[in-house]
Coordinates of C-alpha atoms and ligand atoms in Angstrom, one line a residue:
M18 CA 126.5 22.2 116.1
S19 CA 124.1 23.5 118.7
I20 CA 121.2 25.9 118.4
L21 CA 119.3 27.7 121.1
K22 CA 115.5 27.5 120.6
I23 CA 113.6 30.1 122.5
E24 CA 109.8 30.4 122.8
G25 CA 109.3 34.1 123.5
G26 CA 106.5 36.4 124.5
K27 CA 106.3 35.2 128.1
S28 CA 107.1 37.4 131.0
L29 CA 110.1 36.4 133.1
S30 CA 110.2 35.5 136.8
G31 CA 112.7 33.8 139.1
E32 CA 116.1 34.2 140.6
I33 CA 119.6 33.7 139.2
R34 CA 123.1 34.0 140.6
V35 CA 125.2 36.1 138.1
Q36 CA 128.3 34.2 136.9
G37 CA 131.8 35.3 137.6
A38 CA 133.3 37.8 135.2
K39 CA 134.8 36.4 132.0
N40 CA 136.9 39.4 131.5
S41 CA 138.4 39.1 135.0
V42 CA 139.1 35.4 134.9
L43 CA 141.1 35.6 131.6
P44 CA 143.8 38.0 132.7
I45 CA 143.9 36.4 136.2
L46 CA 144.5 33.0 134.7
A47 CA 147.4 34.5 132.6
A48 CA 148.7 36.1 135.9
T49 CA 148.9 32.7 137.6
I50 CA 152.2 32.0 135.7
L51 CA 153.9 35.0 137.3
Q52 CA 154.8 33.0 140.4
N53 CA 156.3 29.6 140.7
G54 CA 153.6 28.0 142.7
E55 CA 149.9 27.4 143.1
S56 CA 146.8 29.5 142.6
V57 CA 143.1 28.8 143.5
I58 CA 140.7 31.0 141.5
R59 CA 137.1 30.8 142.6
N60 CA 133.9 31.9 140.9
C61 CA 135.2 31.0 137.5
P62 CA 132.4 30.7 134.9
D63 CA 132.4 27.5 132.8
L64 CA 133.1 29.1 129.4
T65 CA 134.9 28.0 126.3
D66 CA 137.2 31.1 126.6
V67 CA 138.1 30.0 130.2
H68 CA 138.9 26.5 128.9
A69 CA 141.0 28.0 126.1
A70 CA 143.0 29.9 128.8
I71 CA 143.4 26.6 130.7
D72 CA 144.6 24.9 127.5
I73 CA 147.2 27.7 127.1
L74 CA 148.4 27.1 130.7
R75 CA 148.7 23.4 130.1
H76 CA 150.6 24.0 126.8
L77 CA 153.0 26.2 128.8
G78 CA 153.7 23.2 131.1
C79 CA 151.5 24.2 134.0
E80 CA 149.0 21.9 135.7
A81 CA 145.5 23.4 135.5
R82 CA 142.1 22.0 136.2
F83 CA 138.6 23.4 136.4
E84 CA 136.3 21.9 139.0
K85 CA 132.9 23.2 140.0
G86 CA 133.6 26.9 139.4
T87 CA 137.2 26.8 140.7
V88 CA 140.3 26.8 138.6
W89 CA 143.4 25.4 140.3
V90 CA 146.8 26.1 138.7
N91 CA 150.2 24.9 139.5
S92 CA 152.8 26.8 137.5
R93 CA 155.9 25.2 139.0
G94 CA 156.4 22.9 136.0
M95 CA 156.2 25.7 133.4
T96 CA 158.5 24.7 130.5
S97 CA 157.4 26.6 127.4
C98 CA 157.3 30.3 126.6
D99 CA 155.5 30.0 123.3
I100 CA 151.8 30.0 122.4
P101 CA 151.2 28.3 119.1
D102 CA 148.9 29.9 116.5
E103 CA 146.1 27.4 117.0
L104 CA 145.8 28.3 120.7
M105 CA 146.2 32.1 120.0
R106 CA 143.3 32.0 117.5
R107 CA 140.9 30.2 119.8
M108 CA 140.7 33.2 122.0
R109 CA 141.4 36.8 121.0
S110 CA 142.5 37.8 124.5
S111 CA 145.3 35.2 124.6
V112 CA 147.6 38.2 123.9
I113 CA 147.2 39.0 127.6
F114 CA 149.6 36.0 128.2
L115 CA 152.4 38.0 126.6
G116 CA 153.2 40.2 129.6
A117 CA 153.0 37.3 132.0
I118 CA 155.2 35.0 130.0
L119 CA 157.8 37.8 129.5
A120 CA 157.8 38.4 133.3
R121 CA 158.3 34.8 134.0
C122 CA 160.7 33.7 131.2
G123 CA 162.3 36.8 129.8
R124 CA 161.2 35.7 126.3
A125 CA 158.0 34.8 124.5
T126 CA 156.8 33.8 121.1
I127 CA 153.2 34.3 120.2
S128 CA 151.4 34.7 116.9
M129 CA 149.8 37.9 115.8
P130 CA 146.1 37.9 116.8
G131 CA 144.2 38.6 113.5
G132 CA 141.2 40.9 112.9
C133 CA 138.0 39.7 114.4
E134 CA 134.3 39.9 114.4
L135 CA 134.3 43.3 116.1
G136 CA 136.6 44.9 113.5
P137 CA 140.4 45.4 113.6
R138 CA 141.8 44.9 117.1
P139 CA 145.3 46.2 116.9
I140 CA 147.9 45.4 119.7
D141 CA 150.2 48.3 119.1
M142 CA 149.7 49.6 122.6
H143 CA 150.5 46.2 124.1
L144 CA 153.7 46.0 122.2
E145 CA 154.7 49.6 122.9
A146 CA 154.2 49.0 126.6
M147 CA 156.3 45.9 126.5
G148 CA 159.0 47.9 124.7
R149 CA 158.9 50.6 127.4
L150 CA 159.5 47.9 130.0
G151 CA 162.6 46.7 128.0
A152 CA 161.3 44.0 125.7
E153 CA 162.6 43.8 122.1
I154 CA 160.0 42.6 119.7
R155 CA 160.3 41.5 116.1
E156 CA 157.8 40.0 113.7
N157 CA 158.6 36.9 111.7
S158 CA 156.0 35.5 109.3
G159 CA 153.1 36.4 111.7
D160 CA 155.0 35.3 114.8
L161 CA 155.9 37.9 117.5
I162 CA 159.3 37.1 118.9
C163 CA 159.8 38.9 122.1
R164 CA 163.0 39.0 124.3
A165 CA 163.3 40.8 127.6
P166 CA 166.2 39.3 129.6
A167 CA 165.8 42.1 132.2
L168 CA 162.4 43.9 132.4
R169 CA 162.7 47.2 134.2
G170 CA 160.0 49.5 135.6
A171 CA 159.0 52.4 133.4
R172 CA 156.5 55.1 132.7
I173 CA 153.7 54.0 130.3
D174 CA 151.3 56.6 129.1
F175 CA 148.5 55.2 126.9
R176 CA 147.1 57.4 124.1
I177 CA 143.6 55.9 124.9
P178 CA 142.6 53.6 127.8
S179 CA 142.9 50.0 126.7
V180 CA 141.7 47.2 129.0
G181 CA 144.0 44.5 127.5
A182 CA 147.1 46.8 127.2
T183 CA 146.7 48.0 130.8
E184 CA 146.4 44.4 132.0
N185 CA 149.4 43.2 129.9
S186 CA 151.5 46.1 131.3
M187 CA 150.5 45.3 134.9
L188 CA 151.6 41.6 134.3
A189 CA 154.9 42.4 132.8
A190 CA 155.6 45.2 135.4
A191 CA 155.0 42.6 138.2
G192 CA 158.1 40.8 136.9
A193 CA 160.2 44.0 136.3
A194 CA 162.8 45.4 138.5
G195 CA 161.6 48.7 140.0
T196 CA 158.4 50.6 139.7
T197 CA 156.1 51.1 136.7
F198 CA 153.7 54.0 136.4
I199 CA 150.8 53.4 134.0
T200 CA 148.9 56.6 133.1
N201 CA 145.6 56.9 131.2
A202 CA 145.1 53.3 132.2
A203 CA 141.7 51.7 131.6
R204 CA 139.5 51.8 134.8
E205 CA 137.3 48.8 134.2
P206 CA 136.3 46.8 137.4
E207 CA 138.1 43.7 135.9
I208 CA 141.4 45.6 136.1
R209 CA 140.7 46.4 139.8
D210 CA 140.1 42.6 140.2
L211 CA 143.4 41.7 138.5
G212 CA 145.1 44.1 140.9
E213 CA 143.5 42.3 143.8
Y214 CA 144.8 39.0 142.6
L215 CA 148.3 40.5 142.1
R216 CA 148.2 41.8 145.7
A217 CA 147.3 38.2 146.8
L218 CA 150.5 37.2 145.1
G219 CA 152.4 39.8 147.1
V220 CA 152.9 42.3 144.2
R221 CA 152.6 45.9 145.3
V222 CA 149.9 47.4 143.1
T223 CA 148.1 50.6 143.7
G224 CA 145.4 52.4 141.7
A225 CA 144.2 49.4 139.7
G226 CA 140.7 50.5 138.6
T227 CA 141.8 54.2 138.4
S228 CA 143.6 56.0 135.5
T229 CA 147.0 55.8 137.3
V230 CA 148.3 52.3 138.2
T231 CA 151.6 51.8 140.0
V232 CA 153.2 48.4 140.1
E233 CA 156.4 47.5 142.0
G234 CA 158.1 44.3 140.8
G235 CA 159.5 41.9 143.3
E236 CA 159.3 38.6 145.0
M237 CA 156.0 36.8 144.9
R238 CA 154.3 34.3 147.1
Q239 CA 154.0 30.7 146.1
Y240 CA 150.4 30.4 146.9
A241 CA 147.4 32.7 146.1
E242 CA 143.7 32.5 146.3
H243 CA 141.2 34.8 144.7
T244 CA 137.4 35.0 144.1
V245 CA 136.5 36.6 140.8
I246 CA 134.0 39.5 140.7
P247 CA 130.5 39.1 139.3
D248 CA 130.1 39.6 135.5
R249 CA 128.6 43.0 135.0
I250 CA 127.8 42.3 131.3
A251 CA 125.9 39.1 132.2
A252 CA 123.9 41.2 134.7
A253 CA 123.2 43.8 132.1
T254 CA 122.0 41.0 129.8
Y255 CA 119.5 39.8 132.3
I256 CA 118.3 43.3 133.0
S257 CA 117.8 43.8 129.2
A258 CA 115.9 40.6 129.1
V259 CA 113.4 41.6 131.7
T260 CA 113.1 45.1 130.2
A261 CA 112.3 43.6 126.8
A262 CA 110.2 40.6 127.7
G263 CA 108.6 41.9 131.0
G264 CA 108.4 40.3 134.4
D265 CA 110.1 40.5 137.7
I266 CA 113.5 38.8 138.4
C267 CA 116.1 38.8 141.1
L268 CA 119.8 38.7 140.3
S269 CA 122.1 37.7 143.2
G270 CA 125.8 38.3 143.4
V271 CA 125.7 41.7 141.6
N272 CA 128.2 44.4 142.5
A273 CA 126.0 47.6 142.5
G274 CA 129.0 50.0 141.9
D275 CA 130.3 48.0 139.0
I276 CA 127.0 48.2 137.0
A277 CA 126.3 51.9 137.8
G278 CA 127.3 52.7 134.2
V279 CA 124.4 50.7 132.8
T280 CA 121.6 51.1 135.4
G281 CA 120.9 54.7 134.3
A282 CA 119.8 53.6 130.9
F283 CA 117.4 50.9 132.2
L284 CA 116.0 53.3 134.8
K285 CA 115.3 55.8 131.9
M286 CA 113.5 52.9 130.2
G287 CA 111.2 52.6 133.2
T288 CA 112.6 49.3 134.6
E289 CA 112.5 49.3 138.3
L290 CA 115.9 48.3 139.9
T291 CA 116.1 47.8 143.6
F292 CA 119.4 46.8 145.3
R293 CA 119.2 45.0 148.6
G294 CA 122.4 43.5 149.9
G295 CA 124.1 41.8 147.0
E296 CA 120.7 41.3 145.3
L297 CA 119.2 43.3 142.5
R298 CA 115.5 43.1 141.8
C299 CA 114.5 44.0 138.2
R300 CA 110.9 44.7 137.4
R301 CA 109.3 46.0 134.2
V302 CA 106.2 48.0 135.0
K303 CA 105.3 49.2 131.6
R304 CA 106.4 49.1 127.9
P305 CA 109.9 50.6 128.0
T306 CA 110.4 54.2 127.1
P307 CA 113.6 54.9 125.0
P308 CA 116.8 55.5 127.0
G309 CA 117.7 58.5 124.8
T310 CA 121.1 58.6 123.1
V311 CA 123.5 55.9 124.3
T312 CA 127.2 56.5 123.6
T313 CA 129.6 53.7 124.5
G314 CA 132.8 54.7 126.1
P315 CA 135.6 53.3 128.4
Y316 CA 134.6 52.7 132.0
P317 CA 132.8 54.4 133.7
G318 CA 131.0 55.2 130.4
F319 CA 128.4 52.9 128.9
P320 CA 130.2 49.6 128.1
T321 CA 130.4 48.6 124.5
D322 CA 129.8 45.0 125.6
A323 CA 126.3 46.0 126.9
Q324 CA 125.3 48.0 123.7
P325 CA 123.9 45.0 121.8
V326 CA 121.7 43.8 124.7
L327 CA 120.4 47.3 125.4
M328 CA 119.7 47.7 121.7
A329 CA 117.7 44.5 121.7
A330 CA 115.6 45.9 124.6
S331 CA 115.1 49.3 122.9
T332 CA 113.7 47.6 119.8
V333 CA 110.4 47.3 121.7
A334 CA 110.5 50.7 123.4
K335 CA 107.9 53.3 122.8
G336 CA 110.0 55.7 120.6
A337 CA 113.4 56.1 119.1
T338 CA 116.8 55.4 120.6
A339 CA 120.2 56.4 119.1
F340 CA 123.3 54.4 119.7
V341 CA 126.8 55.8 119.1
E342 CA 129.5 53.1 119.2
T343 CA 132.9 54.6 119.9
I344 CA 135.0 51.6 120.9
F345 CA 134.8 49.0 118.1
Q346 CA 134.2 49.6 114.4
N347 CA 132.1 46.6 113.7
R348 CA 129.8 46.2 116.6
Y349 CA 126.4 46.3 114.9
R350 CA 126.6 42.8 113.3
H351 CA 123.6 41.8 115.3
V352 CA 121.4 44.4 113.5
P353 CA 120.5 42.4 110.4
E354 CA 119.5 39.5 112.7
L355 CA 117.3 41.8 114.8
L356 CA 115.7 43.0 111.6
R357 CA 114.7 39.5 110.8
M358 CA 112.8 39.5 114.1
G359 CA 110.8 42.6 113.1
A360 CA 113.0 45.3 114.6
D361 CA 113.3 48.7 112.9
I362 CA 117.0 49.8 113.0
S363 CA 119.1 51.8 110.6
V364 CA 122.9 52.0 110.8
D365 CA 125.1 54.7 109.5
G366 CA 128.8 54.2 110.4
R367 CA 129.1 54.3 114.1
V368 CA 125.5 55.4 114.7
A369 CA 122.4 53.2 114.9
I370 CA 118.9 54.5 115.2
V371 CA 116.3 52.1 116.6
Q372 CA 112.6 52.9 116.1
G373 CA 110.7 50.9 118.7
V374 CA 108.1 48.5 117.5
E375 CA 105.1 47.1 119.4
R376 CA 106.2 43.5 118.9
L377 CA 109.0 41.4 117.6
H378 CA 108.4 38.0 116.1
G379 CA 110.4 34.8 116.4
A380 CA 112.8 34.0 113.5
Q381 CA 115.8 31.9 112.6
V382 CA 118.9 34.0 113.3
R383 CA 122.6 33.5 113.8
A384 CA 124.9 34.7 116.6
T385 CA 127.6 36.7 114.8
D386 CA 129.7 37.4 117.9
L387 CA 129.4 37.0 121.7
R388 CA 127.4 40.1 122.7
G389 CA 125.5 40.2 119.4
G390 CA 124.4 36.6 120.3
A391 CA 123.2 37.8 123.7
A392 CA 121.2 40.5 122.0
L393 CA 119.4 37.9 120.0
I394 CA 118.5 36.0 123.2
V395 CA 117.0 39.2 124.7
A396 CA 115.0 39.8 121.5
A397 CA 113.9 36.2 121.3
L398 CA 112.6 36.3 124.8
A399 CA 110.5 39.3 124.0
A400 CA 109.4 38.1 120.5
E401 CA 106.0 36.4 119.8
G402 CA 106.6 32.8 118.8
T403 CA 109.7 30.6 118.5
S404 CA 113.2 31.7 117.6
E405 CA 116.2 29.5 116.7
I406 CA 119.6 31.1 117.3
G407 CA 122.4 29.4 115.4
E408 CA 126.2 29.5 115.9
I409 CA 125.8 29.7 119.6
R410 CA 129.4 28.8 120.0
H411 CA 129.9 32.6 120.1
I412 CA 127.5 32.8 123.1
D413 CA 129.3 29.9 124.9
R414 CA 132.4 32.0 125.0
G415 CA 130.8 34.3 127.5
Y416 CA 127.6 32.9 129.0
E417 CA 127.7 29.9 131.3
N418 CA 125.0 27.2 130.7
I419 CA 122.8 29.8 128.9
A420 CA 119.7 27.6 128.4
S421 CA 119.4 26.6 132.0
C422 CA 120.2 30.1 133.2
L423 CA 117.3 31.4 131.1
E424 CA 115.0 28.7 132.5
Q425 CA 115.9 29.8 136.0
I426 CA 114.4 33.2 135.2
G427 CA 111.3 31.7 133.5
G428 CA 112.6 31.8 129.9
R429 CA 111.6 28.9 127.7
A430 CA 114.9 27.9 126.2
E431 CA 116.3 24.7 124.9
R432 CA 119.7 23.8 123.5
I433 CA 119.4 21.5 120.5
E434 CA 122.2 19.6 118.8
R435 CA 121.9 19.9 115.0
K436 CA 124.1 17.9 112.7
D437 CA 123.4 20.0 109.6
E438 CA 124.4 23.5 110.8
Q439 CA 127.8 24.5 109.4
D440 CA 130.2 26.2 111.8
G441 CA 130.9 29.3 109.7
Ligands
LIG27 N1 143.3 49.5 120.8 C1 144.3 49.9 120.0 N2 145.5 49.4 120.2 C2 145.8 48.4 121.1 C3 144.7 48.0 122.0 C4 143.5 48.6 121.8 O1 144.1 50.7 119.1 O2 146.9 48.0 121.2 C5 141.9 50.0 120.7 C6 140.9 49.0 120.3 O3 140.9 48.8 118.9 C7 139.6 49.6 120.8 C8 140.1 50.4 122.1 O4 141.5 50.5 122.0 O5 139.1 50.6 119.9 C9 139.7 49.7 123.4 O6 140.1 48.3 123.3 P1 140.6 47.5 124.5 O7 142.0 47.2 124.4 O8 140.1 48.2 125.8 O9 139.8 46.2 124.4 P2 140.3 44.7 124.7 O10 141.2 44.7 125.8 O11 140.7 44.0 123.4 C10 138.4 44.2 126.4 C11 137.3 43.1 126.6 C12 136.3 43.3 125.5 C13 135.7 44.7 125.7 C14 136.8 45.8 125.6 C15 136.3 47.2 125.8 C16 138.5 41.3 127.6 C17 139.1 39.9 127.4 N3 137.9 41.8 126.5 O12 138.9 44.0 125.1 O13 135.3 42.3 125.8 O14 134.7 44.9 124.7 O15 137.8 45.5 126.6 O16 135.7 47.2 127.0 O17 138.6 41.9 128.6 C18 133.5 40.8 125.3 O18 133.6 40.4 126.5 O19 132.6 40.6 124.5 C19 134.6 41.7 124.8 C20 134.8 41.9 123.5

């Protein structure tokens, strides 16, 4: 098992190109099976979740390879419509393949994704949406057996905006006869990006990235190319790092509009953010001031995925910050680990109160989930002394070559293979 050793307390400097967005690549890779042909997807980050999606594609009978940030998929040979439990469990978001498989094959068998580290993650809205489009779904010993010999366009009105359910509906609707109207859709930039890829396939999609998405099913092209948008959560992680540890770094390949929901908090903390072209210069000029109350919400609200990294930065702010987590029940699992580093945080249900301390200190900690792991990196960069972060497999799901990326911005980070760490 690997650990990440970070020597903190040094200010950061340097430049880094922000990786492509994990949460764009995954639904787009699922979408590559809609057509009977080839796709070239560029700016794909080298992540375990991306490899898990590639393994699903191969299991389905597609050819798929990852080479220098590009994934090439040939879905002509697709033979299977089932995803076995072992592949479903490797990546929670494998459920996004459901809509695409139904659109392509008219039937699908997947296993029920279980609860996860962020708390229960139901898929009722995904299943209801597939039902609206004409699928019949029954559960058999944990398997979901779905049949939809003839998907047809429908009106789908979500009770709350769900990223995955919106994506699944768009994928199934692309293979349905007629037009689908999705209302109260999630508006995340990654959904806009999926819409762009679908348009490259020839699907008529409007409104992706707004709360009303329209998809007209029909013939698709046999070849599509697409370049994935930059990862706004990775960008927020680097901004958090410089806010916590100090320094002056430059992020290239950032989409200013897509990170508008997080920049306000960092500006309140006193971090200077200057956009020029596709570059964002981030400079800490003084010890951060607290960003006030941070309430997570669906886009364009403050992203739940950036809550842990902002919390890590606020542990060294001059004053108190309140966090209110409204998306996932169990998204404070990094808190006990931050406490080991000297942070002062109390949690009551969905609310966490952080009292800023002057300094954190290095400690041995464990990544409990992907973004919680990123929070530990931010804290470790700011902390005096050395930290060792265990269970970094969680971090590898979403951050490409994390140790070398941190080095590019002046962080002292080293990945070490340890034989004795148990993979819990
Ligand atoms: N929900 C339901 N029923 C459903 C689907 C969702 O009740 O059928 C609830 C969820 O429990 C949650 C809320 O709706 O309370 C929103 O969840 P959503 O469906 O939007 O989340 P998701 O699609 O499972 C994606 C990202 C997450 C990110 C969330 C919220 C991907 C692959 N995952 O998950 O990313 O936190 O949207 O923005 O796009 C991460 O990257 O670390 C990560 C967890």
